[in-house]
Coordinates of C-alpha atoms in Angstrom, one line a residue:
X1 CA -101.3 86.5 2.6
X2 CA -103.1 87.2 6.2
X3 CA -105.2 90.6 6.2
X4 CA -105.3 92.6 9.6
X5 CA -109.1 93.2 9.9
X6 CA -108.2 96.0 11.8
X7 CA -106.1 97.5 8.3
X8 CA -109.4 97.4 6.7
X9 CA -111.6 99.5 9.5
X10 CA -111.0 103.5 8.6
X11 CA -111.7 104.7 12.5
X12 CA -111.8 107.6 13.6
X13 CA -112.0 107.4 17.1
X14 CA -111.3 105.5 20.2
X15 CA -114.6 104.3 20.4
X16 CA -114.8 103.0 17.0
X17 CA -112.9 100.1 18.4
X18 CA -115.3 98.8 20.8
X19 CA -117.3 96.2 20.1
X20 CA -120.7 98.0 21.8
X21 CA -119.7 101.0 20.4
X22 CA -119.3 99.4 16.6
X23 CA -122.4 97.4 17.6
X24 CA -124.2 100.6 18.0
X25 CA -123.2 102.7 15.5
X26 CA -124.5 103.3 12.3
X27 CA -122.3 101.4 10.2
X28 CA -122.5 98.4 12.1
X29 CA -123.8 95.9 9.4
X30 CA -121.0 96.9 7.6
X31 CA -118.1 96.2 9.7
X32 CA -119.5 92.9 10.6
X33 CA -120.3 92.1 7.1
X34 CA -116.2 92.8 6.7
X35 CA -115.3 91.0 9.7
X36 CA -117.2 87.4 8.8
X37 CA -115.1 87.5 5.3
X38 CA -112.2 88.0 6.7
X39 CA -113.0 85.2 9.3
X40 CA -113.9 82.9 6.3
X41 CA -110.9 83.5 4.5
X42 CA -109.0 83.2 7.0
X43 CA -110.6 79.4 7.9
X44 CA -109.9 79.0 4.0
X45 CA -106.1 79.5 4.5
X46 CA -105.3 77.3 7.3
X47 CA -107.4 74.4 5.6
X48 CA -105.5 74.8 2.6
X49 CA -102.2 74.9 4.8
X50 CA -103.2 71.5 6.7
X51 CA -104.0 69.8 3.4
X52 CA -100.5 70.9 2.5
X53 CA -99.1 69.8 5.6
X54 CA -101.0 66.4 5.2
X55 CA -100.1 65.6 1.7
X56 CA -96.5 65.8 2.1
X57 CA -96.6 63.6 5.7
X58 CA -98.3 61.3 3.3
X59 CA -95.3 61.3 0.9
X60 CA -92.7 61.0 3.5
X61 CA -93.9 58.8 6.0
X62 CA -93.0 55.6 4.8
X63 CA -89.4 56.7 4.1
X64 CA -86.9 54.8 6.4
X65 CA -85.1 56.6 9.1
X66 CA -81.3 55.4 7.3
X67 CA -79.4 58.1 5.2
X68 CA -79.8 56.2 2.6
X69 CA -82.9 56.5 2.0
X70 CA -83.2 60.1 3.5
X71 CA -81.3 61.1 0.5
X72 CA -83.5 59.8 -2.1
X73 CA -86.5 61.6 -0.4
X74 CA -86.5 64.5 -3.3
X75 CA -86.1 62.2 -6.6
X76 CA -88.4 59.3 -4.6
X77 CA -91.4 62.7 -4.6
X78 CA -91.3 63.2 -8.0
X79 CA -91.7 60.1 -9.3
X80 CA -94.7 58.3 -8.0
X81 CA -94.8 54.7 -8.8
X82 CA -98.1 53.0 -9.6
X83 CA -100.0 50.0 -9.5
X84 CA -98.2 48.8 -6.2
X85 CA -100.0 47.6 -2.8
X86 CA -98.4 50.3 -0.6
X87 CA -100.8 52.1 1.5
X88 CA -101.1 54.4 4.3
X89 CA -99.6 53.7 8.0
X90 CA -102.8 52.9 9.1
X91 CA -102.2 49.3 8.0
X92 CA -98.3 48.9 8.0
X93 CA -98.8 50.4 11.2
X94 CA -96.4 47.8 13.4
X95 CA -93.5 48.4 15.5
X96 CA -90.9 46.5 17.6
X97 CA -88.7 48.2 20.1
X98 CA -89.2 51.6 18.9
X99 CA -88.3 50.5 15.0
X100 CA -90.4 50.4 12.4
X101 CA -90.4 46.7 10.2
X102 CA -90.1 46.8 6.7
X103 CA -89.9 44.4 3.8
X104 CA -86.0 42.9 3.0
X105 CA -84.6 44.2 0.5
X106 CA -84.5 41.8 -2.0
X107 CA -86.5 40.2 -5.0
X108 CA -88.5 38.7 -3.6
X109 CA -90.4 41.6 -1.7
X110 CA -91.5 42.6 -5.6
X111 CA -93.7 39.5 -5.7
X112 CA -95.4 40.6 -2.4
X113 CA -95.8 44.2 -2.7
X114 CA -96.4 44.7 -7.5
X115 CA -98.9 42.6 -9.1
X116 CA -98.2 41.4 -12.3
X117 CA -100.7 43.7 -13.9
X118 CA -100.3 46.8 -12.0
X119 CA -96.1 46.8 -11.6
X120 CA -94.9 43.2 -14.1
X121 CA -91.4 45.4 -14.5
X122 CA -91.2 44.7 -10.8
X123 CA -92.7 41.7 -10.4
X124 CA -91.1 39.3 -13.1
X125 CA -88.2 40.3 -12.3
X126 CA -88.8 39.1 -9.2
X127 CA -89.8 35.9 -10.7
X128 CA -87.0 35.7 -12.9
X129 CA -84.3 36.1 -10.6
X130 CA -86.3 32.7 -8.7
X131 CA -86.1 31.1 -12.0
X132 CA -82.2 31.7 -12.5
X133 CA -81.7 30.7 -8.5
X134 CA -83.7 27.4 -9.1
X135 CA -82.4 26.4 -12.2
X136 CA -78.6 26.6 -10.8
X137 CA -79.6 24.4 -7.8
X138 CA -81.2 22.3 -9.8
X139 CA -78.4 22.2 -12.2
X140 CA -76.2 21.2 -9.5
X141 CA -78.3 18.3 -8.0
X142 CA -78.3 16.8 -12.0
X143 CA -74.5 16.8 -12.3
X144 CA -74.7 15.0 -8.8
X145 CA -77.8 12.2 -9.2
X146 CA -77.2 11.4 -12.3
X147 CA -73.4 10.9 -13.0
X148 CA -73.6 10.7 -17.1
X149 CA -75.1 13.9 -17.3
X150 CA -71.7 14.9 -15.2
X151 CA -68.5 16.0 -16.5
X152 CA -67.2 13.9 -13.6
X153 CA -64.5 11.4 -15.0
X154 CA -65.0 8.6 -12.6
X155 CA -66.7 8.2 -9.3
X156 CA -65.0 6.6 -6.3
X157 CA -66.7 3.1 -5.2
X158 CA -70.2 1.7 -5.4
X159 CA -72.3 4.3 -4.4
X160 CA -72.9 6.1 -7.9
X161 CA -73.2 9.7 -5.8
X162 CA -71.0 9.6 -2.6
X163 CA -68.0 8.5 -2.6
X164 CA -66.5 5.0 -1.4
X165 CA -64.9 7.5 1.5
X166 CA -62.8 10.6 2.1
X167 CA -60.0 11.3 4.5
X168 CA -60.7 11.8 8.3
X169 CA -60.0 15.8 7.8
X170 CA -62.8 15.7 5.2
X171 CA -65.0 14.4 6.9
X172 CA -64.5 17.3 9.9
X173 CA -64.8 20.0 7.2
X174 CA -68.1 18.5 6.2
X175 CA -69.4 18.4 9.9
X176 CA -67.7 21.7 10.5
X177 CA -69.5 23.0 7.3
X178 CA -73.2 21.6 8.1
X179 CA -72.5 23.0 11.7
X180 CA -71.8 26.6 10.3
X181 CA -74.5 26.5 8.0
X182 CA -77.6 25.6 10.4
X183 CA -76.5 27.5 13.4
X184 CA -74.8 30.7 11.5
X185 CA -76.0 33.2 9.1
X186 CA -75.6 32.5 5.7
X187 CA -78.1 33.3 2.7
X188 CA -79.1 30.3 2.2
X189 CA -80.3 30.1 5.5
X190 CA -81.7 33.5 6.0
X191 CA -84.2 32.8 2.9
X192 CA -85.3 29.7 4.9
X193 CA -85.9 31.6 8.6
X194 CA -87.4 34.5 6.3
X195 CA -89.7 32.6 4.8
X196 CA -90.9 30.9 7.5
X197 CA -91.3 34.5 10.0
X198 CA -92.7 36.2 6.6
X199 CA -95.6 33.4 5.7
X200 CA -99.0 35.1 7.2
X201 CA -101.2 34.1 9.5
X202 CA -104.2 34.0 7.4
X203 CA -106.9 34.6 10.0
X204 CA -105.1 38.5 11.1
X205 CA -105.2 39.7 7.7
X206 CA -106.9 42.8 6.7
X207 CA -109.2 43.0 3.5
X208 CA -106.5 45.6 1.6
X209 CA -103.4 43.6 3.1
X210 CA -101.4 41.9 0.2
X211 CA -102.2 38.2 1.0
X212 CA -102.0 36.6 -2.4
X213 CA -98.7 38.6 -2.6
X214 CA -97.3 37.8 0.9
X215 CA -98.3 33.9 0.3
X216 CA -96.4 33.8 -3.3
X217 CA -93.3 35.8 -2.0
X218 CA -93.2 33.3 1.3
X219 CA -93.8 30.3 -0.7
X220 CA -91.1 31.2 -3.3
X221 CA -88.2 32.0 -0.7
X222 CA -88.9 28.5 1.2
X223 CA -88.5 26.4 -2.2
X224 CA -85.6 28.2 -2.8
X225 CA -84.4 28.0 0.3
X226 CA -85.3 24.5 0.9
X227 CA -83.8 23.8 -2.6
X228 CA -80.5 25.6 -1.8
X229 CA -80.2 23.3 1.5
X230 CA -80.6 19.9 -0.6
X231 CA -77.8 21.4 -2.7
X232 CA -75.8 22.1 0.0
X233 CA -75.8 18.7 1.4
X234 CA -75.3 16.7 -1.2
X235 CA -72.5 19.6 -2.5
X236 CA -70.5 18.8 0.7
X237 CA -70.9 15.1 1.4
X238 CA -69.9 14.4 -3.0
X239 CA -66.8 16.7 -2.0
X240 CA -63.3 14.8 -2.1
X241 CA -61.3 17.5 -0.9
X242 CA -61.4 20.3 1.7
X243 CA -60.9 22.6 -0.2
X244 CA -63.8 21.4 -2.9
X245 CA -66.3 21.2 0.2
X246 CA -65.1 24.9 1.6
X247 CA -65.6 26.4 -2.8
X248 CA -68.9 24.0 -2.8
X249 CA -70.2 26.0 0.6
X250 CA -69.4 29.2 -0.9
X251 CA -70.9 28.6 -4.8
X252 CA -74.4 27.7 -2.7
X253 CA -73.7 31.1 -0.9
X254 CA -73.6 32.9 -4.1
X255 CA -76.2 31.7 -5.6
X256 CA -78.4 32.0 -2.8
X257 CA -78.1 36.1 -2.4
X258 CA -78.6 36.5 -6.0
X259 CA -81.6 37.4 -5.1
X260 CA -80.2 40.3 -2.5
X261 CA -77.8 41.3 -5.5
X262 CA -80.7 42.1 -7.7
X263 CA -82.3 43.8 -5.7
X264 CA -79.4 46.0 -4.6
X265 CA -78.2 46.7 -8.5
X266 CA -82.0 48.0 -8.6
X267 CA -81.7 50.2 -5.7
X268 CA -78.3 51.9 -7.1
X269 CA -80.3 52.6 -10.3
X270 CA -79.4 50.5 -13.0
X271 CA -82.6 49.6 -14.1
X272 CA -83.7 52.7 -14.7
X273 CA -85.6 55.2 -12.3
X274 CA -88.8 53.5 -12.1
X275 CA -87.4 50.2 -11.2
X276 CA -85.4 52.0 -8.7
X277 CA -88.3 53.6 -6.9
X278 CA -89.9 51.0 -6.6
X279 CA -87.3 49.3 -4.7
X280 CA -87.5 52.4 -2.2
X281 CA -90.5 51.9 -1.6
X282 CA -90.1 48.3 -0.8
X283 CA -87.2 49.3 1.6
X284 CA -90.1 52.1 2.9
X285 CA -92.8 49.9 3.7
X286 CA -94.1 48.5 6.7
X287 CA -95.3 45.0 7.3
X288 CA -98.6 44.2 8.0
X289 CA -100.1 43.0 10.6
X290 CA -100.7 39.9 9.7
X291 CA -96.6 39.0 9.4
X292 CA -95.4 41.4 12.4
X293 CA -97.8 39.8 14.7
X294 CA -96.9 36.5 14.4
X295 CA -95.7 35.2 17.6
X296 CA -92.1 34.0 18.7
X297 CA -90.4 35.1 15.7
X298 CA -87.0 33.8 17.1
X299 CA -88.3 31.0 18.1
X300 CA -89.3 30.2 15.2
X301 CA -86.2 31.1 13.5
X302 CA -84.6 28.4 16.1
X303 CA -86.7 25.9 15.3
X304 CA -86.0 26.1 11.7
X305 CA -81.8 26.1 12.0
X306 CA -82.5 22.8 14.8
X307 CA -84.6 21.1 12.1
X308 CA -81.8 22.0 8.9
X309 CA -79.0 20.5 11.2
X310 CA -80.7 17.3 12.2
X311 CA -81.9 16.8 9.2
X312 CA -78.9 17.3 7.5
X313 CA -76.8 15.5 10.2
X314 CA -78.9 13.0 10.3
X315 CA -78.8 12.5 6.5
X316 CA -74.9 12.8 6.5
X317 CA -74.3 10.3 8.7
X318 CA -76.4 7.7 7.5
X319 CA -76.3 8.2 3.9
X320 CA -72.5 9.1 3.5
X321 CA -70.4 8.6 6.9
X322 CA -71.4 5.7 8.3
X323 CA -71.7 3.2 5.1
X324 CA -68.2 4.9 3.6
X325 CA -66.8 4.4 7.3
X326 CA -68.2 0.3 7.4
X327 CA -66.2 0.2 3.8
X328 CA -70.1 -0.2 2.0
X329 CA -69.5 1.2 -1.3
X330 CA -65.8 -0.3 -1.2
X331 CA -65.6 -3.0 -3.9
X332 CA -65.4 -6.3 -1.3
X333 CA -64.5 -8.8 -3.9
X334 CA -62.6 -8.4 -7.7
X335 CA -61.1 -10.7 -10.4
X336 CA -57.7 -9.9 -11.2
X337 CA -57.1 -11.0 -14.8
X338 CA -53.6 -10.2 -16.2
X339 CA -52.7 -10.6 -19.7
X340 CA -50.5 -13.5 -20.8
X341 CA -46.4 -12.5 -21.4
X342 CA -47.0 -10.2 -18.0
X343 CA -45.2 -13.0 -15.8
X344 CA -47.8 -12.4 -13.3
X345 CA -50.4 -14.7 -14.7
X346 CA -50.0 -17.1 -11.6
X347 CA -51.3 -13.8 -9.8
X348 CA -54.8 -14.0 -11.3
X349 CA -57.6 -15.2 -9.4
X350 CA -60.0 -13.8 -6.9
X351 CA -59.1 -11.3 -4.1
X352 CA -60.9 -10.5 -1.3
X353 CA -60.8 -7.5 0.9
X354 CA -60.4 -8.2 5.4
X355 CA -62.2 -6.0 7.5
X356 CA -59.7 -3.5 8.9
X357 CA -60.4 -2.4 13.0
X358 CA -62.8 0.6 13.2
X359 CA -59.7 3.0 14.1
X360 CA -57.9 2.4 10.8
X361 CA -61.0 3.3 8.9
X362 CA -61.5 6.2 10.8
X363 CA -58.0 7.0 10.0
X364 CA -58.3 6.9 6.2
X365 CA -56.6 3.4 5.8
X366 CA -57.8 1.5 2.8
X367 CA -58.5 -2.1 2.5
X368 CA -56.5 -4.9 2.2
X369 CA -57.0 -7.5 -0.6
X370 CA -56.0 -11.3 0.1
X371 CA -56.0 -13.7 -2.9
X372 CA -58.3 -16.8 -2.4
X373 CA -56.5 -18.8 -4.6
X374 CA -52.4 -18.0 -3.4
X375 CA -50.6 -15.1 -0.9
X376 CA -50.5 -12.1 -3.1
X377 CA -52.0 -9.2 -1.9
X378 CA -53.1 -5.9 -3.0
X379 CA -52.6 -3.0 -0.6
X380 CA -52.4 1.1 -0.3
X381 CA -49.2 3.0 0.1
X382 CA -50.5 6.5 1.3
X383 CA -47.0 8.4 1.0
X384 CA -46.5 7.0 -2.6
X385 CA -49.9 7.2 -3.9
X386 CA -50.3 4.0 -5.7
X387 CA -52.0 0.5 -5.3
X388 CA -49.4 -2.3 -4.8
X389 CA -49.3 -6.0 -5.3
X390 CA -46.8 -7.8 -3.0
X391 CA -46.5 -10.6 -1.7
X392 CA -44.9 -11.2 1.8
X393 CA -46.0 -12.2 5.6
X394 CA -47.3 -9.3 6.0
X395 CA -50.1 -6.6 4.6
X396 CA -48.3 -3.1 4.8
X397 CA -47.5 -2.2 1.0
X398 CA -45.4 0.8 2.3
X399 CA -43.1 -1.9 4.0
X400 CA -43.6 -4.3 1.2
X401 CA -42.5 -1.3 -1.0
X402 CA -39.2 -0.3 1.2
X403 CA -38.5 -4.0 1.0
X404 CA -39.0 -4.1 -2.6
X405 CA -41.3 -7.1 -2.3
X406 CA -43.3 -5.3 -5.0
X407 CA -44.9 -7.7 -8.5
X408 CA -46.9 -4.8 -9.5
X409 CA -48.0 -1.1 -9.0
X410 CA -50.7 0.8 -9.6
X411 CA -50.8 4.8 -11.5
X412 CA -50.7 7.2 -8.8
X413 CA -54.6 7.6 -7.3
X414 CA -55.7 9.1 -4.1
X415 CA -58.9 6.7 -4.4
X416 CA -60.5 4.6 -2.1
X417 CA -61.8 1.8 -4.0
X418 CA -59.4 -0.4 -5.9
X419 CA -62.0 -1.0 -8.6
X420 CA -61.0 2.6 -9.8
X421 CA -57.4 1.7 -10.9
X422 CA -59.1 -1.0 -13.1
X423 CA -60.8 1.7 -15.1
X424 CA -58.3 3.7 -16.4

């Protein structure tokens, strides 16, 4: 409560209220005396009302300007999380076209901003949702390098991981699908540009920034995200179908925003209110400037989504296209052994495959076996599904099939490589 001075002063004339007059009279040591208490507390209130003021513009400050958050600004005041490396605006203090940056919002913001001392709710979970992430991808590249740990019943030609080919509108998906992935945004891709925009320049950082914090949380969201890249390669170029490479694309997806799905069932509160404060204060924080000041951040980002797509391109074509289009993991030569009582037995013998023109490969057209020993064949009907030995002046099984110039047939089998049919 503000006192009047004046209140206080019993006058009794005019003159009372001049200064010279008060200065003069005989209670002058008095009314000063009164006046210099006032004055103090006076001084007293409004320093008391700017530490007020201060305080809370140091609670609020690092909210975010979204509704969201806005909302959460009375339960975010009373609970005051510890042991974190948030800090006053003076250091997350940078600013791009008027907005404010702050951490994403996911997991791995945990491992930048808690230690594993002062916050380890925060920050192994953080760790732990890495671990899950990795140990899919890496589940995934097992079942696909190394076939007997696969539930994979056969595997189509020589290669032992691609396979001996696909059919031309495969082989668009998976160019269309490496195209998608390296130029649009996907999470897989997002943790890879992140990473690389979020790693610090060491020689800008402050003595109170979270290095060790920003390094770890960098470091982590590259080997996932360089992880979740080799999976996605090998994922679509081991896919036989559309439709597997498409389900393949989006099962790397998934596991790749894990880490924004954690962090978003924190934020909604279902790790209790702790855990859930924390996370608004991740979504609240600046970045230092140490991250914000790094130069040509889409540049950067460009660079990275060029690099994934040759690389990956690159790979494609000369791990998987090219040798399945030359007919490379195709078995080239077989024995055909047929048991006796068959009638075929004068059949047996070596075949060998001819090298078809480069526009039948391209067009899904398997090879063509000749015997070395007589004129039987072996050949591919596509509409019927099944391997065919014919024998005729000619090497179209579908014709040798219409003309029923057929010895023997195969089970139906959309494979490439003749060896398959052998195996089952």
């Amino acid at each position: 409560m503000i006192v009047n001075p004046e209140s206080d002063v019993d006058t009794e004339s005019d003159s009372e209220h001049d200064p010279d007059s008060l200065i003069d009279g005989s209670n002058d040591l008095g009314i000063l005396a009164a006046y210099d208490e006032l004055k103090k507390k006076l001084e007293e209130v409004e320093k008391t009302l700017l530490e007020k003021v201060k305080m809370l513009d140091d609670r609020t400050r690092h909210l975010v300007q979204d509704e969201s958050t806005s909302n959460a600004i009375g339960d975010y005041q009373e609970h005051t999380i510890p042991g974190s490396f948030i800090r006053e605006d003076s250091i997350f203090n940078s600013e791009k076209d008027g907005e404010m940056e702050c951490y994403p919002n996911d997991t791995f913001s945990f491992l930048a901003l808690c230690g594993p001392i002062s916050n380890p709710n925060a920050f192994f979970f953080g760790v732990a949702v890495f671990l899950v992430q990795m140990a899919f991808h890496i589940v995934l590249l097992l079942s696909i390098l190394v076939p007997s740990w696969s539930s994979r019943d056969f595997i189509d030609g020589a290669s032992g991981i691609f396979p001996g080919d696909v059919e031309p509108l495969v082989k668009l998906v998976q160019i269309l699908s490496i195209v998608v992935h390296a130029s649009l945004e996907n999470y897989s891709m997002d943790d890879l540009i992140t990473a690389v925009n979020l790693f610090p320049d060491i020689n800008k950082a402050r003595n109170d920034d979270p290095l060790g914090g920003l390094l770890l949380s960098a470091g982590f969201r590259f080997v996932q995200g360089i992880t979740a890249n080799i999976a996605t390669f090998f994922l679509i170029f081991t896919s036989l179908t559309a439709k597997e490479v498409i389900l393949n694309f989006a099962a790397i997806n998934f596991i790749s925003r894990i880490d924004n799905a954690g962090f978003s069932s924190i934020l909604a509160g279902h790790y209790g209110v702790k855990m859930r404060n924390t996370a608004l204060q991740v979504t609240a924080t600046r970045l230092p400037n140490c991250v914000t000041n790094c130069k040509y951040p889409f540049l950067r980002a460009h660079v990275v989504m060029f690099l994934t797509f040759s690389a990956m391109i690159f790979a494609g074509f000369y791990f998987a296209l090219l040798p399945q289009t030359n007919g490379m993991f195709l078995t080239n030569t077989f024995r055909l052994a047929l048991g006796t009582g068959s009638g075929l037995e004068a059949y047996n013998g070596c075949y060998r495959s001819k090298k078809l023109p480069i526009y039948q490969r391209l067009g899904g057209k398997r090879p063509v076996y000749f015997s070395l020993g007589h004129s039987a064949i072996f050949g591919y009907c596509k509409p019927e599904q099944k391997w065919y030995l014919f024998k005729a002046g000619h090497d179209d099984a579908c014709k040798a099939v219409a003309m029923k110039q057929i010895f023997a047939h195969s089970s139906r089998s959309l494979s490439f490589d003749i060896q398959t049919i052998f195996s089952d």
